[in-house]
Amino acid sequence: MITYVIIFVLLLVAELVYFCIADKFNIIDKPNERSSHSTIVLRGGGIIFLIGAWVWSAFFGFEYPWFLAGLTLVAGVSFVDDIHSLPDSMRLVAQFAAAAMAFYQLGILHWSMWWIVLVALIVYVGATNVINFMDGINGITAGYSLAVLVPLAVVNINLQQSAINLSLIFTTIIAAVVFCIFNFRPKGKAKCFAGDVGSIGIAFIMLFLLGNVIMKTGDITWLIFLLVYGVDGCLTIVHRIMLHENLGEAHRKHAYQIMANELNIGHVKVTILYMAMQLAVSLGFVYLCPNTVLCHWMYLIGAFAVLAIAYVLFMNRYYHLHEEYLATLKKLKK
């Protein structure tokens, strides 16, 4: 226990030191018409997830060197992108290279089944970016991460032999709690934002942890631990495709963004809602669903259907408010 207390203190100090650096070098997030905030805030506080992984390695041994290398690569490139925008192609190359390193660590980078590996790499990178897209209001990145990490810890504790070193999960939870101290706050009160270094970094970590559980159990349905983000992120992409929008452009069309912006629901309340939904889905999967492949798939499909229907109904009722906002914005620009 004392080790985790020391890690908490070290990460807290590291975050405060980063704030001084970000303030000195003007690493800030300026609001625009697509933002859900209205004040200038320090950017890149999510670097704590990368620091947490290195601190964990220093305390517990460099057990997953290729994972750590991949995380450092993808988070490092994302941090540079937070400061000076990089081409999409450069970021994607880094993300695929980092994912390949994670796959090598997982022991699944086999050229004999290259097409399966290729599909898995696309899913890994795609999921990383969906999680990144969902980082738009105070608290949601760290809060949702906790809603994923806690059930992951429960699952690994319950397995006869843990799929991953539990200390990595616990250390990542500590890093998320440290970030929450400065970000899980009402609108206008956040000390820092995660930045791409944070959202991409924590996404990479969570997917690696889930990958270990999937490899251990041979059951891909554990991806249900990311279902709430998956439904909102993927259906929003589908919606934007239907609207013939450029997917590379910033927007405020996610359900959580409409809640926070058009419906004026507090950031903390929206974040807690997303956390509660994911925890309910995940813990129901762990404790209520018998450990059989058929039951797991039925639960996954059922949960997806419920969330997807809820998303569609929500958009049918409230999306017109976003259209009104866009119309007003267009008039102001003329």
Short mmCIF file of C-alpha atoms in Angstrom, two decimals:
data_model
loop_
_atom_site.label_atom_id
_atom_site.label_comp_id
_atom_site.label_asym_id
_atom_site.label_seq_id
_atom_site.Cartn_x
_atom_site.Cartn_y
_atom_site.Cartn_z
CA MET A 1 0.00 0.00 0.00
CA ILE A 2 2.81 2.42 0.89
CA THR A 3 4.16 1.99 -2.64
CA TYR A 4 0.91 3.27 -4.15
CA VAL A 5 0.87 6.22 -1.74
CA ILE A 6 4.37 7.14 -2.91
CA ILE A 7 3.26 6.78 -6.54
CA PHE A 8 0.27 9.04 -5.90
CA VAL A 9 2.51 11.72 -4.38
CA LEU A 10 5.03 11.44 -7.22
CA LEU A 11 2.34 11.76 -9.89
CA LEU A 12 0.71 14.68 -8.09
CA VAL A 13 4.05 16.50 -7.96
CA ALA A 14 4.73 15.60 -11.60
CA GLU A 15 1.39 17.10 -12.65
CA LEU A 16 2.09 20.32 -10.74
CA VAL A 17 5.54 20.56 -12.31
CA TYR A 18 3.99 20.09 -15.74
CA PHE A 19 1.58 22.96 -15.05
CA CYS A 20 4.57 25.24 -14.44
CA ILE A 21 6.16 24.10 -17.70
CA ALA A 22 2.92 24.48 -19.67
CA ASP A 23 2.37 27.94 -18.23
CA LYS A 24 5.92 29.03 -19.05
CA PHE A 25 5.80 27.77 -22.64
CA ASN A 26 2.19 28.84 -23.22
CA ILE A 27 0.83 25.33 -23.83
CA ILE A 28 -2.81 26.33 -23.66
CA ASP A 29 -6.19 25.48 -25.14
CA LYS A 30 -7.95 28.51 -26.59
CA PRO A 31 -11.76 28.19 -26.94
CA ASN A 32 -13.46 28.41 -30.34
CA GLU A 33 -16.97 27.93 -31.67
CA ARG A 34 -16.53 24.15 -31.51
CA SER A 35 -15.36 24.11 -27.90
CA SER A 36 -17.42 23.29 -24.83
CA HIS A 37 -15.43 25.77 -22.72
CA SER A 38 -15.09 29.55 -22.82
CA THR A 39 -11.82 30.24 -20.97
CA ILE A 40 -8.16 29.62 -21.73
CA VAL A 41 -6.95 26.45 -19.95
CA LEU A 42 -3.61 24.64 -19.79
CA ARG A 43 -3.43 21.78 -22.30
CA GLY A 44 -1.67 18.44 -22.04
CA GLY A 45 -2.33 17.59 -18.40
CA GLY A 46 -3.12 14.08 -19.59
CA ILE A 47 0.61 13.51 -19.98
CA ILE A 48 0.25 12.14 -16.45
CA PHE A 49 -0.91 8.82 -17.95
CA LEU A 50 2.39 8.43 -19.79
CA ILE A 51 4.34 9.50 -16.71
CA GLY A 52 2.30 7.01 -14.67
CA ALA A 53 3.33 4.16 -16.97
CA TRP A 54 7.00 5.08 -16.63
CA VAL A 55 6.70 5.43 -12.85
CA TRP A 56 5.00 2.02 -12.71
CA SER A 57 7.83 0.50 -14.74
CA ALA A 58 10.43 2.06 -12.45
CA PHE A 59 8.74 0.64 -9.33
CA PHE A 60 7.64 -2.77 -10.59
CA GLY A 61 10.17 -3.59 -13.31
CA PHE A 62 9.99 -3.04 -17.03
CA GLU A 63 7.69 -6.02 -17.60
CA TYR A 64 6.09 -4.70 -20.79
CA PRO A 65 8.89 -2.86 -22.66
CA TRP A 66 7.23 -2.93 -26.09
CA PHE A 67 3.96 -1.63 -24.65
CA LEU A 68 5.87 1.16 -22.91
CA ALA A 69 7.75 2.00 -26.13
CA GLY A 70 4.50 2.12 -28.11
CA LEU A 71 2.80 4.28 -25.49
CA THR A 72 5.77 6.66 -25.41
CA LEU A 73 5.74 6.95 -29.20
CA VAL A 74 2.02 7.59 -29.60
CA ALA A 75 1.76 9.90 -26.58
CA GLY A 76 4.92 11.77 -27.57
CA VAL A 77 3.66 12.44 -31.09
CA SER A 78 0.27 13.46 -29.68
CA PHE A 79 1.96 15.88 -27.28
CA VAL A 80 3.85 17.50 -30.13
CA ASP A 81 0.54 17.72 -32.02
CA ASP A 82 -1.01 19.46 -29.00
CA ILE A 83 1.65 22.17 -29.30
CA HIS A 84 2.01 22.40 -33.09
CA SER A 85 -0.49 20.65 -35.36
CA LEU A 86 0.99 17.70 -37.25
CA PRO A 87 -0.29 16.17 -40.51
CA ASP A 88 -2.92 13.47 -40.05
CA SER A 89 -0.69 11.05 -41.95
CA MET A 90 2.15 11.49 -39.44
CA ARG A 91 -0.13 10.87 -36.47
CA LEU A 92 -1.66 7.78 -38.09
CA VAL A 93 1.76 6.30 -38.90
CA ALA A 94 2.78 6.76 -35.26
CA GLN A 95 -0.49 5.23 -34.04
CA PHE A 96 -0.17 2.15 -36.26
CA ALA A 97 3.50 1.71 -35.32
CA ALA A 98 2.62 1.98 -31.62
CA ALA A 99 -0.26 -0.47 -32.01
CA ALA A 100 2.11 -2.93 -33.70
CA MET A 101 4.41 -2.66 -30.67
CA ALA A 102 1.49 -3.39 -28.36
CA PHE A 103 0.57 -6.40 -30.50
CA TYR A 104 4.15 -7.64 -30.34
CA GLN A 105 3.97 -7.36 -26.55
CA LEU A 106 0.70 -9.32 -26.62
CA GLY A 107 2.34 -12.00 -28.77
CA ILE A 108 -0.10 -11.72 -31.67
CA LEU A 109 2.09 -10.10 -34.33
CA HIS A 110 2.24 -13.20 -36.55
CA TRP A 111 2.66 -12.74 -40.29
CA SER A 112 1.09 -16.16 -40.95
CA MET A 113 -2.27 -14.56 -40.11
CA TRP A 114 -1.43 -11.10 -41.44
CA TRP A 115 -4.98 -10.26 -42.50
CA ILE A 116 -6.34 -10.84 -38.97
CA VAL A 117 -3.51 -8.74 -37.55
CA LEU A 118 -4.26 -5.99 -40.07
CA VAL A 119 -7.95 -5.90 -39.15
CA ALA A 120 -7.04 -5.90 -35.45
CA LEU A 121 -4.60 -3.02 -35.98
CA ILE A 122 -7.29 -0.99 -37.74
CA VAL A 123 -9.74 -1.67 -34.90
CA TYR A 124 -7.09 -0.77 -32.28
CA VAL A 125 -6.20 2.53 -33.96
CA GLY A 126 -9.85 3.27 -34.73
CA ALA A 127 -10.88 2.69 -31.12
CA THR A 128 -8.00 4.89 -29.95
CA ASN A 129 -9.27 7.77 -32.07
CA VAL A 130 -12.90 7.27 -31.06
CA ILE A 131 -11.83 7.61 -27.41
CA ASN A 132 -9.87 10.72 -28.40
CA PHE A 133 -12.97 12.19 -30.09
CA MET A 134 -14.95 11.72 -26.87
CA ASP A 135 -12.64 14.04 -24.94
CA GLY A 136 -14.66 17.25 -25.02
CA ILE A 137 -15.92 18.21 -21.55
CA ASN A 138 -14.45 18.42 -18.08
CA GLY A 139 -13.84 15.11 -16.38
CA ILE A 140 -15.04 12.78 -19.10
CA THR A 141 -11.66 11.32 -20.10
CA ALA A 142 -10.43 10.50 -16.60
CA GLY A 143 -13.91 9.73 -15.26
CA TYR A 144 -14.77 7.31 -18.04
CA SER A 145 -11.31 5.77 -17.76
CA LEU A 146 -12.02 4.98 -14.12
CA ALA A 147 -15.31 3.38 -15.19
CA VAL A 148 -13.25 1.09 -17.45
CA LEU A 149 -10.25 0.46 -15.20
CA VAL A 150 -12.18 -0.51 -12.07
CA PRO A 151 -14.13 -3.36 -13.74
CA LEU A 152 -10.87 -4.42 -15.43
CA ALA A 153 -9.27 -4.70 -12.01
CA VAL A 154 -12.26 -6.72 -10.74
CA VAL A 155 -12.06 -9.12 -13.68
CA ASN A 156 -8.33 -9.69 -13.26
CA ILE A 157 -8.72 -10.26 -9.53
CA ASN A 158 -11.43 -12.85 -10.21
CA LEU A 159 -9.44 -14.72 -12.86
CA GLN A 160 -7.54 -17.74 -11.57
CA GLN A 161 -4.43 -16.16 -13.02
CA SER A 162 -4.48 -12.44 -13.76
CA ALA A 163 -4.19 -11.58 -17.45
CA ILE A 164 -2.13 -8.49 -16.65
CA ASN A 165 0.00 -7.28 -13.79
CA LEU A 166 -2.58 -5.72 -11.46
CA SER A 167 -0.12 -3.09 -10.32
CA LEU A 168 -0.28 -1.52 -13.80
CA ILE A 169 -4.06 -1.17 -13.51
CA PHE A 170 -3.80 0.26 -10.00
CA THR A 171 -1.12 2.75 -11.05
CA THR A 172 -3.19 3.87 -14.03
CA ILE A 173 -6.17 4.34 -11.70
CA ILE A 174 -3.98 6.54 -9.49
CA ALA A 175 -2.92 8.59 -12.52
CA ALA A 176 -6.59 9.04 -13.48
CA VAL A 177 -7.45 10.15 -9.93
CA VAL A 178 -4.60 12.70 -9.98
CA PHE A 179 -5.87 14.08 -13.28
CA CYS A 180 -9.43 14.18 -11.92
CA ILE A 181 -8.27 16.49 -9.12
CA PHE A 182 -7.53 19.18 -11.70
CA ASN A 183 -10.03 18.36 -14.44
CA PHE A 184 -13.14 16.74 -12.94
CA ARG A 185 -14.70 20.10 -12.23
CA PRO A 186 -17.68 22.22 -13.37
CA LYS A 187 -17.45 24.17 -16.61
CA GLY A 188 -14.91 26.97 -16.39
CA LYS A 189 -13.23 25.51 -13.30
CA ALA A 190 -10.79 23.01 -14.84
CA LYS A 191 -7.11 23.67 -14.21
CA CYS A 192 -6.07 21.70 -17.29
CA PHE A 193 -7.33 19.63 -20.22
CA ALA A 194 -6.03 16.20 -21.19
CA GLY A 195 -5.01 17.13 -24.72
CA ASP A 196 -4.42 14.44 -27.31
CA VAL A 197 -1.45 13.22 -25.25
CA GLY A 198 -3.93 12.33 -22.51
CA SER A 199 -6.88 10.96 -24.44
CA ILE A 200 -4.72 9.02 -26.91
CA GLY A 201 -2.42 7.87 -24.12
CA ILE A 202 -5.14 6.51 -21.83
CA ALA A 203 -6.91 4.94 -24.82
CA PHE A 204 -3.70 3.09 -25.72
CA ILE A 205 -3.34 1.86 -22.13
CA MET A 206 -6.95 0.69 -21.77
CA LEU A 207 -6.89 -1.13 -25.11
CA PHE A 208 -3.66 -2.90 -24.13
CA LEU A 209 -5.17 -3.97 -20.81
CA LEU A 210 -8.32 -5.21 -22.55
CA GLY A 211 -6.17 -6.97 -25.13
CA ASN A 212 -4.51 -8.98 -22.38
CA VAL A 213 -7.89 -10.06 -20.97
CA ILE A 214 -9.12 -11.00 -24.46
CA MET A 215 -5.98 -13.04 -25.12
CA LYS A 216 -6.23 -14.74 -21.72
CA THR A 217 -9.91 -15.71 -22.09
CA GLY A 218 -10.17 -15.97 -25.88
CA ASP A 219 -13.31 -13.83 -25.66
CA ILE A 220 -13.51 -10.61 -27.69
CA THR A 221 -16.76 -9.54 -25.99
CA TRP A 222 -14.71 -7.94 -23.20
CA LEU A 223 -14.67 -4.92 -25.50
CA ILE A 224 -18.08 -4.24 -23.91
CA PHE A 225 -16.04 -2.33 -21.31
CA LEU A 226 -15.84 0.45 -23.95
CA LEU A 227 -19.42 0.13 -25.22
CA VAL A 228 -20.84 3.51 -24.12
CA TYR A 229 -18.04 5.41 -25.83
CA GLY A 230 -18.26 3.06 -28.79
CA VAL A 231 -21.96 3.70 -29.36
CA ASP A 232 -21.74 7.49 -29.01
CA GLY A 233 -18.50 7.76 -31.00
CA CYS A 234 -19.36 5.38 -33.84
CA LEU A 235 -22.98 6.47 -34.30
CA THR A 236 -21.87 10.10 -34.33
CA ILE A 237 -19.43 9.24 -37.12
CA VAL A 238 -22.25 7.54 -39.03
CA HIS A 239 -24.44 10.61 -38.47
CA ARG A 240 -21.74 12.92 -39.81
CA ILE A 241 -21.25 10.71 -42.86
CA MET A 242 -25.00 10.95 -43.51
CA LEU A 243 -24.65 14.75 -43.29
CA HIS A 244 -21.74 14.61 -45.80
CA GLU A 245 -19.38 16.29 -43.34
CA ASN A 246 -15.61 16.18 -43.35
CA LEU A 247 -14.77 13.75 -40.54
CA GLY A 248 -11.45 15.51 -39.98
CA GLU A 249 -13.09 18.77 -38.92
CA ALA A 250 -13.89 19.57 -35.29
CA HIS A 251 -17.55 19.43 -34.28
CA ARG A 252 -19.98 19.37 -31.34
CA LYS A 253 -22.34 16.61 -32.44
CA HIS A 254 -21.68 13.91 -29.85
CA ALA A 255 -24.59 13.22 -27.52
CA TYR A 256 -22.56 14.29 -24.49
CA GLN A 257 -21.70 17.59 -26.22
CA ILE A 258 -25.33 18.36 -26.96
CA MET A 259 -26.15 17.61 -23.32
CA ALA A 260 -23.42 19.95 -22.10
CA ASN A 261 -23.84 22.73 -24.67
CA GLU A 262 -27.37 22.86 -26.06
CA LEU A 263 -29.13 21.47 -22.97
CA ASN A 264 -26.79 23.25 -20.53
CA ILE A 265 -26.37 20.19 -18.34
CA GLY A 266 -23.30 20.56 -16.12
CA HIS A 267 -20.09 18.90 -17.29
CA VAL A 268 -19.76 16.95 -14.05
CA LYS A 269 -23.32 15.65 -14.33
CA VAL A 270 -22.83 14.51 -17.94
CA THR A 271 -19.55 12.83 -17.04
CA ILE A 272 -21.12 11.01 -14.09
CA LEU A 273 -23.95 9.85 -16.39
CA TYR A 274 -21.47 8.32 -18.84
CA MET A 275 -19.50 6.75 -16.00
CA ALA A 276 -22.65 5.29 -14.46
CA MET A 277 -23.85 3.85 -17.77
CA GLN A 278 -20.51 2.18 -18.50
CA LEU A 279 -20.17 0.85 -14.96
CA ALA A 280 -23.71 -0.57 -15.08
CA VAL A 281 -23.03 -2.28 -18.42
CA SER A 282 -19.61 -3.61 -17.36
CA LEU A 283 -20.52 -4.81 -13.88
CA GLY A 284 -23.72 -6.38 -15.23
CA PHE A 285 -21.56 -8.23 -17.74
CA VAL A 286 -19.22 -9.43 -14.98
CA TYR A 287 -21.74 -10.39 -12.29
CA LEU A 288 -25.06 -11.07 -14.04
CA CYS A 289 -23.97 -12.82 -17.22
CA PRO A 290 -22.94 -16.51 -16.93
CA ASN A 291 -19.41 -17.11 -18.17
CA THR A 292 -20.42 -18.62 -21.52
CA VAL A 293 -19.70 -17.36 -25.02
CA LEU A 294 -23.39 -17.38 -26.02
CA CYS A 295 -24.47 -15.40 -22.97
CA HIS A 296 -21.66 -12.90 -23.46
CA TRP A 297 -22.64 -12.25 -27.06
CA MET A 298 -26.34 -11.99 -26.20
CA TYR A 299 -25.56 -9.51 -23.42
CA LEU A 300 -23.28 -7.48 -25.71
CA ILE A 301 -25.82 -7.33 -28.53
CA GLY A 302 -28.64 -6.49 -26.12
CA ALA A 303 -26.65 -3.73 -24.40
CA PHE A 304 -25.61 -2.29 -27.77
CA ALA A 305 -29.21 -2.28 -28.99
CA VAL A 306 -30.46 -0.48 -25.87
CA LEU A 307 -27.73 2.17 -26.03
CA ALA A 308 -28.10 2.64 -29.79
CA ILE A 309 -31.87 3.10 -29.52
CA ALA A 310 -31.35 5.57 -26.65
CA TYR A 311 -28.84 7.50 -28.79
CA VAL A 312 -31.20 7.68 -31.79
CA LEU A 313 -34.16 8.77 -29.65
CA PHE A 314 -32.02 11.43 -27.96
CA MET A 315 -30.81 12.81 -31.28
CA ASN A 316 -34.32 12.81 -32.78
CA ARG A 317 -35.52 14.91 -29.86
CA TYR A 318 -32.65 17.32 -29.31
CA TYR A 319 -30.44 17.52 -32.43
CA HIS A 320 -32.52 20.43 -33.78
CA LEU A 321 -31.02 22.54 -30.97
CA HIS A 322 -27.58 21.98 -32.42
CA GLU A 323 -28.83 22.93 -35.88
CA GLU A 324 -30.19 26.16 -34.42
CA TYR A 325 -26.81 26.83 -32.83
CA LEU A 326 -25.06 26.30 -36.19
CA ALA A 327 -27.54 28.60 -37.92
CA THR A 328 -26.94 31.33 -35.32
CA LEU A 329 -23.18 30.88 -35.67
CA LYS A 330 -23.45 31.22 -39.43
CA LYS A 331 -25.41 34.48 -39.12
CA LEU A 332 -22.84 35.94 -36.71
CA LYS A 333 -20.04 35.22 -39.19
CA LYS A 334 -21.76 37.17 -41.97
#
